[in-house]
Amino acid sequence: MYRDIAHAVYKRGEASMNNYEVPGWTWGIVLLDILIFLPLVVMVNYSLQHVFPTLAIVEDPSPPAYEPVSLNEDNQSLAEENAPLADEAARGGSQSRLITSSLRSTYRTLKAISGWRSLFRGLACYIALSFSTLFVYSILVSAFVPALIAAPLSAIALVQLYTGWTHIVISAPSSKTFWQRLPPFKKAFQATALPVVMYFFAIELTSFVPRILASAMGMNLPNPKNPGVVPETDKNDIWKGVLVLLLSLTLHVFLVIPTQVILTRVQASLLPEEDDTIVPFDRSFQGKVEPAIVGGKGFVTVKDAWQSFSRASWVRLVKLYVKIFAAGMVLGLLWIAVLVPEMILVLSHSKKI
């Protein structure tokens, strides 16, 4: 909803500039902004919001022993590059000593693997699954399938890509391409179909339910068919908007994050034995997973994935999300602090047509 309002405001601003001739160097400023902010935006929206939480969800807070595998091309081990973090994790110390206990320690661990590229691990697979999901979703929606159903169905059709992405993020670098690391569809479907439905249904609810509340309270919402039109508002829309925002955040905390934890841990349980992880990881999930070779399922169930995630891990994950939210806010404020003076500068040198 707020994204629609921002888009409408942008359209109005764009229309107001049609009567002005901007100086030629404006495009140089735009290009410079893209070069500066695009990496930061990708860092926040991909690395912080997807890679870091995934590692935090699978990290075992009390591993029996953990010695990071040698990942660097010069055969130096990650333990040598990041000895304090690795040693403290191996000793099963306090939460503050875990690799994912802070943004800084997670960043250091990733950077020690293969430099800044490691911050964007799995990006090619993520782009592929994003476009694939959009393609399947658009087909279902065009066939008049409701969005609440179309989103989970799209993800179910692509469980291999979603599971493969998780494996790439949590494991050591491999010479294989991402499509060579995809698990068999049947196994991925058996293990993750239910948690995938739960997760994507929760995501749709966090968008659907706040819109219902906003409509019930009589808020003037942007019309998707007329994105350039900003709806009329009144003073009551302020407290109504706050209620809608609080409801959205509540649903995200109590629905999206828990289902994400379940899905990620189930996906991680399918990680091949030959793949080493970059954070301490209990493949047995406290003894609840039996290998398929001895007659077990070979993956963790939804119930066990939930129960094996300790209270301390929940606290660590919530703290991580708060820090990620703060980082996003800082980036947004920085963007505004740069953009507003630039707009004033450009307008002051523009000519009215």
Coordinates of C-alpha atoms in Angstrom, one line a residue:
M1 CA 0.0 0.0 0.0
Y2 CA 2.7 2.5 1.0
R3 CA 4.7 1.4 -2.1
D4 CA 1.7 2.4 -4.2
I5 CA 1.5 5.8 -2.5
A6 CA 5.2 6.4 -3.1
H7 CA 4.8 5.5 -6.7
A8 CA 1.9 7.9 -7.1
V9 CA 3.8 10.7 -5.5
Y10 CA 6.8 10.0 -7.9
K11 CA 4.4 10.1 -10.9
R12 CA 3.1 13.5 -9.8
G13 CA 6.6 14.8 -9.3
E14 CA 7.6 13.5 -12.7
A15 CA 4.6 15.1 -14.3
S16 CA 5.4 18.5 -12.7
M17 CA 8.9 18.4 -14.3
N18 CA 7.5 18.1 -17.8
N19 CA 7.2 21.9 -18.0
Y20 CA 10.9 22.3 -17.3
E21 CA 14.1 21.8 -19.3
V22 CA 16.7 20.3 -17.0
P23 CA 20.4 20.9 -17.6
G24 CA 22.5 18.3 -19.4
W25 CA 24.6 17.4 -16.4
T26 CA 21.5 16.1 -14.6
W27 CA 22.0 12.7 -16.2
G28 CA 25.6 12.7 -14.9
I29 CA 24.2 13.1 -11.3
V30 CA 21.6 10.3 -11.9
L31 CA 24.4 8.0 -13.2
L32 CA 26.6 8.8 -10.2
D33 CA 23.7 8.1 -7.8
I34 CA 23.1 4.7 -9.5
L35 CA 26.8 3.8 -9.2
I36 CA 26.8 4.7 -5.5
F37 CA 23.5 3.6 -4.2
L38 CA 22.8 0.4 -6.4
P39 CA 25.5 -1.7 -4.6
L40 CA 24.2 -0.4 -1.2
V41 CA 20.6 -1.2 -2.1
V42 CA 21.5 -4.7 -3.3
M43 CA 23.6 -5.2 -0.1
V44 CA 20.7 -4.3 2.1
N45 CA 17.9 -5.9 0.2
Y46 CA 19.7 -9.1 -0.7
S47 CA 22.7 -9.7 1.6
L48 CA 21.2 -8.3 4.8
Q49 CA 17.6 -9.3 4.3
H50 CA 18.1 -12.8 2.8
V51 CA 21.7 -14.1 3.2
F52 CA 22.3 -13.1 6.8
P53 CA 18.9 -14.3 8.3
T54 CA 19.3 -17.7 6.4
L55 CA 22.7 -18.2 8.1
A56 CA 21.3 -17.2 11.5
I57 CA 18.4 -19.7 11.1
V58 CA 20.6 -22.7 10.4
E59 CA 23.5 -21.9 12.8
D60 CA 23.6 -24.3 15.7
P61 CA 24.0 -22.3 19.0
S62 CA 25.8 -25.2 20.8
P63 CA 27.7 -27.4 18.4
P64 CA 29.7 -30.2 19.9
A65 CA 32.8 -29.1 17.9
Y66 CA 33.2 -27.0 14.8
E67 CA 36.2 -26.3 12.7
P68 CA 35.5 -24.3 9.6
V69 CA 36.5 -25.9 6.3
S70 CA 39.3 -24.5 4.2
L71 CA 37.6 -22.2 1.7
N72 CA 40.3 -19.8 0.5
E73 CA 42.1 -20.3 -2.8
D74 CA 45.5 -20.1 -1.0
N75 CA 44.4 -23.0 1.2
Q76 CA 44.3 -20.9 4.3
S77 CA 41.4 -22.1 6.5
L78 CA 38.5 -19.9 7.5
A79 CA 39.5 -20.6 11.1
E80 CA 42.9 -18.9 10.5
E81 CA 41.2 -15.9 8.8
N82 CA 38.6 -15.6 11.5
A83 CA 40.1 -17.5 14.4
P84 CA 38.3 -15.7 17.3
L85 CA 34.8 -16.3 15.8
A86 CA 35.5 -19.9 14.9
D87 CA 37.1 -20.8 18.3
E88 CA 34.3 -19.2 20.3
A89 CA 31.6 -21.0 18.2
A90 CA 33.4 -24.3 18.6
R91 CA 33.4 -23.8 22.4
G92 CA 29.7 -23.2 22.3
G93 CA 30.1 -19.9 24.1
S94 CA 27.5 -17.3 24.7
Q95 CA 25.1 -15.9 22.1
S96 CA 27.3 -12.9 21.6
R97 CA 30.1 -15.2 20.3
L98 CA 28.1 -16.9 17.6
I99 CA 28.9 -16.0 14.0
T100 CA 25.5 -14.6 13.3
S101 CA 25.2 -12.8 16.6
S102 CA 26.0 -9.5 14.9
L103 CA 26.1 -8.0 11.5
R104 CA 29.8 -7.3 11.9
S105 CA 30.8 -10.9 12.7
T106 CA 28.6 -12.3 10.0
Y107 CA 30.1 -9.9 7.5
R108 CA 33.7 -10.8 8.6
T109 CA 32.9 -14.5 8.2
L110 CA 31.5 -14.1 4.7
K111 CA 34.3 -11.7 3.6
A112 CA 36.9 -14.2 4.9
I113 CA 35.6 -16.9 2.5
S114 CA 35.9 -15.2 -0.9
G115 CA 36.0 -11.4 -0.4
W116 CA 33.1 -9.1 -1.1
R117 CA 31.7 -11.6 -3.6
S118 CA 30.7 -13.9 -0.8
L119 CA 28.2 -11.3 0.4
F120 CA 26.2 -11.9 -2.8
R121 CA 26.4 -15.7 -2.7
G122 CA 23.5 -17.4 -4.5
L123 CA 22.6 -14.2 -6.3
A124 CA 22.4 -15.9 -9.7
C125 CA 20.1 -18.6 -8.4
Y126 CA 18.0 -15.9 -6.6
I127 CA 17.6 -14.0 -9.8
A128 CA 16.6 -17.1 -11.7
L129 CA 14.0 -18.2 -9.0
S130 CA 12.6 -14.6 -8.9
F131 CA 12.0 -14.4 -12.6
S132 CA 10.7 -18.0 -12.7
T133 CA 8.3 -17.4 -9.8
L134 CA 7.1 -14.2 -11.5
F135 CA 6.5 -16.1 -14.8
V136 CA 4.6 -18.9 -13.1
Y137 CA 2.6 -16.5 -10.9
S138 CA 1.6 -14.3 -13.9
I139 CA 0.3 -17.4 -15.7
L140 CA -1.8 -18.5 -12.7
V141 CA -3.2 -15.0 -12.1
S142 CA -4.1 -14.6 -15.7
A143 CA -6.0 -17.8 -15.3
F144 CA -8.0 -16.1 -12.6
V145 CA -6.3 -18.0 -9.7
P146 CA -6.5 -15.8 -6.5
A147 CA -3.2 -14.3 -5.4
L148 CA -3.5 -16.1 -2.0
I149 CA -3.4 -19.4 -3.9
A150 CA -1.2 -18.4 -6.9
A151 CA 1.8 -17.4 -4.8
P152 CA 2.1 -20.8 -2.9
L153 CA 1.5 -22.8 -6.1
S154 CA 4.2 -20.8 -7.9
A155 CA 6.7 -21.6 -5.2
I156 CA 5.7 -25.3 -5.1
A157 CA 6.5 -25.6 -8.8
L158 CA 10.0 -24.2 -8.1
V159 CA 10.9 -26.0 -4.9
Q160 CA 14.2 -27.1 -6.4
L161 CA 15.3 -23.6 -7.0
Y162 CA 14.3 -22.4 -3.5
T163 CA 16.0 -25.3 -1.8
G164 CA 19.1 -25.0 -4.0
W165 CA 19.4 -21.3 -3.1
T166 CA 19.4 -22.1 0.6
H167 CA 22.1 -24.8 0.0
I168 CA 24.3 -22.3 -1.9
V169 CA 24.0 -19.7 0.8
I170 CA 24.8 -21.9 3.8
S171 CA 27.5 -24.1 2.2
A172 CA 31.1 -23.7 1.1
P173 CA 31.8 -22.4 -2.4
S174 CA 31.5 -25.0 -5.1
S175 CA 32.8 -25.3 -8.7
K176 CA 29.4 -26.5 -9.7
T177 CA 26.8 -24.2 -11.3
F178 CA 23.7 -23.5 -9.3
W179 CA 21.5 -25.7 -11.5
Q180 CA 23.9 -28.6 -10.9
R181 CA 23.4 -28.2 -7.2
L182 CA 19.6 -28.4 -7.3
P183 CA 18.1 -31.3 -5.3
P184 CA 15.8 -33.9 -7.1
F185 CA 12.3 -32.4 -7.5
K186 CA 10.6 -35.4 -5.8
K187 CA 12.8 -35.2 -2.7
A188 CA 12.5 -31.4 -2.5
F189 CA 8.7 -31.6 -3.0
Q190 CA 8.3 -34.2 -0.3
A191 CA 10.3 -32.2 2.3
T192 CA 9.4 -28.6 1.5
A193 CA 5.9 -28.5 -0.1
L194 CA 4.1 -27.9 3.2
P195 CA 6.5 -25.3 4.6
V196 CA 6.5 -23.6 1.2
V197 CA 2.7 -23.3 1.3
M198 CA 2.8 -22.0 4.9
Y199 CA 5.5 -19.4 4.2
F200 CA 4.1 -17.9 1.0
F201 CA 0.5 -18.0 2.3
A202 CA 1.8 -16.0 5.3
I203 CA 3.5 -13.5 3.0
E204 CA 0.2 -13.0 1.1
L205 CA -1.7 -12.6 4.3
T206 CA 0.6 -9.8 5.5
S207 CA -0.4 -7.8 2.4
F208 CA -4.1 -8.9 2.1
V209 CA -5.2 -8.5 5.7
P210 CA -3.9 -4.9 6.2
R211 CA -5.6 -3.9 2.9
I212 CA -8.9 -5.3 4.3
L213 CA -8.5 -3.4 7.5
A214 CA -7.7 -0.2 5.6
S215 CA -10.8 -0.6 3.4
A216 CA -12.9 -1.4 6.5
M217 CA -11.8 1.9 8.1
G218 CA -12.5 3.9 5.0
M219 CA -9.0 4.8 4.0
N220 CA -8.6 6.2 0.5
L221 CA -6.2 3.7 -1.1
P222 CA -4.3 4.2 -4.4
N223 CA -6.1 2.7 -7.4
P224 CA -3.7 0.3 -9.2
K225 CA -5.5 1.2 -12.5
N226 CA -4.5 4.9 -12.0
P227 CA -1.1 4.8 -10.4
G228 CA -0.5 8.5 -11.2
V229 CA -3.4 9.7 -9.1
V230 CA -2.7 10.4 -5.4
P231 CA -5.9 9.6 -3.3
E232 CA -7.4 12.4 -1.2
T233 CA -6.5 12.1 2.4
D234 CA -7.7 13.5 5.7
K235 CA -6.3 13.9 9.2
N236 CA -7.9 10.5 10.3
D237 CA -5.8 8.7 7.7
I238 CA -2.7 9.3 9.9
W239 CA -3.9 7.1 12.8
K240 CA -5.5 4.7 10.5
G241 CA -2.2 4.3 8.6
V242 CA -0.4 3.7 11.9
L243 CA -2.9 0.9 12.7
V244 CA -2.4 -0.7 9.3
L245 CA 1.3 -0.5 9.6
L246 CA 1.3 -2.1 13.1
L247 CA -0.9 -4.9 11.9
S248 CA 1.4 -5.5 9.0
L249 CA 4.5 -5.7 11.2
T250 CA 2.7 -7.9 13.7
L251 CA 1.7 -10.4 11.0
H252 CA 5.2 -10.3 9.6
V253 CA 6.8 -11.1 13.1
F254 CA 4.3 -13.8 14.1
L255 CA 3.5 -15.4 10.7
V256 CA 6.2 -14.7 8.1
I257 CA 9.4 -15.1 10.3
P258 CA 8.2 -18.3 12.0
T259 CA 7.3 -19.9 8.7
Q260 CA 10.5 -18.7 7.2
V261 CA 12.4 -20.4 10.0
I262 CA 10.6 -23.7 9.4
L263 CA 11.1 -23.6 5.7
T264 CA 14.8 -22.7 5.8
R265 CA 15.6 -25.4 8.3
V266 CA 13.7 -28.1 6.3
Q267 CA 15.6 -27.0 3.2
A268 CA 18.9 -27.1 5.1
S269 CA 18.2 -30.7 6.2
L270 CA 18.4 -31.7 2.5
L271 CA 21.9 -30.4 2.2
P272 CA 24.1 -33.2 0.7
E273 CA 26.6 -34.8 3.1
E274 CA 29.6 -33.8 0.9
D275 CA 28.7 -30.1 1.2
D276 CA 30.3 -28.4 4.2
T277 CA 28.5 -25.4 5.9
I278 CA 30.1 -22.1 6.6
V279 CA 28.4 -21.8 10.0
P280 CA 28.0 -24.5 12.7
F281 CA 25.1 -26.7 11.6
D282 CA 23.6 -29.7 13.4
R283 CA 22.6 -32.0 10.5
S284 CA 20.7 -34.4 12.8
F285 CA 18.6 -31.6 14.3
Q286 CA 19.1 -32.9 17.9
G287 CA 18.9 -36.5 16.7
K288 CA 15.5 -36.0 15.0
V289 CA 16.7 -36.7 11.5
E290 CA 17.5 -40.2 10.4
P291 CA 19.4 -40.7 7.1
A292 CA 17.5 -42.2 4.2
I293 CA 20.2 -44.9 3.9
V294 CA 19.0 -46.4 7.2
G295 CA 15.4 -46.1 6.4
G296 CA 14.7 -42.6 7.6
K297 CA 13.1 -39.7 5.7
G298 CA 16.4 -38.0 5.3
F299 CA 15.0 -34.6 6.2
V300 CA 13.5 -32.8 9.2
T301 CA 9.7 -32.5 9.6
V302 CA 7.9 -29.2 10.1
K303 CA 7.3 -30.0 13.8
D304 CA 10.9 -30.9 14.4
A305 CA 12.2 -27.9 12.5
W306 CA 10.1 -25.7 14.8
Q307 CA 10.9 -27.5 18.1
S308 CA 14.7 -27.7 17.4
F309 CA 15.0 -23.9 17.0
S310 CA 15.8 -22.8 20.6
R311 CA 14.6 -19.8 22.4
A312 CA 18.1 -18.3 22.4
S313 CA 18.1 -18.7 18.6
W314 CA 14.8 -16.8 18.4
V315 CA 16.2 -14.0 20.4
R316 CA 19.3 -13.8 18.2
L317 CA 17.2 -13.9 15.0
V318 CA 14.8 -11.1 16.2
K319 CA 17.8 -8.9 17.2
L320 CA 19.3 -9.5 13.8
Y321 CA 16.1 -8.4 12.1
V322 CA 16.0 -5.3 14.2
K323 CA 19.5 -4.4 13.1
I324 CA 18.7 -5.1 9.5
F325 CA 15.6 -2.9 9.7
A326 CA 17.7 -0.1 11.2
A327 CA 20.3 -0.5 8.4
G328 CA 17.5 -0.1 5.8
M329 CA 16.2 3.0 7.6
V330 CA 19.7 4.5 7.6
L331 CA 20.1 3.8 3.9
G332 CA 16.7 5.4 3.2
L333 CA 17.6 8.5 5.2
L334 CA 21.0 8.7 3.4
W335 CA 19.3 8.5 0.1
I336 CA 16.9 11.3 1.0
A337 CA 19.8 13.4 2.4
V338 CA 21.5 13.1 -1.0
L339 CA 18.5 13.3 -3.3
V340 CA 16.8 16.4 -1.9
P341 CA 19.8 18.8 -2.3
E342 CA 20.3 17.3 -5.8
M343 CA 16.7 18.1 -6.8
I344 CA 17.1 21.6 -5.4
L345 CA 20.3 22.1 -7.4
V346 CA 18.7 20.7 -10.6
L347 CA 15.5 22.8 -10.2
S348 CA 17.6 26.0 -9.6
H349 CA 19.3 25.5 -12.9
S350 CA 16.2 24.4 -14.9
K351 CA 14.4 26.5 -17.4
K352 CA 10.7 26.7 -17.7
I353 CA 9.4 25.8 -21.2

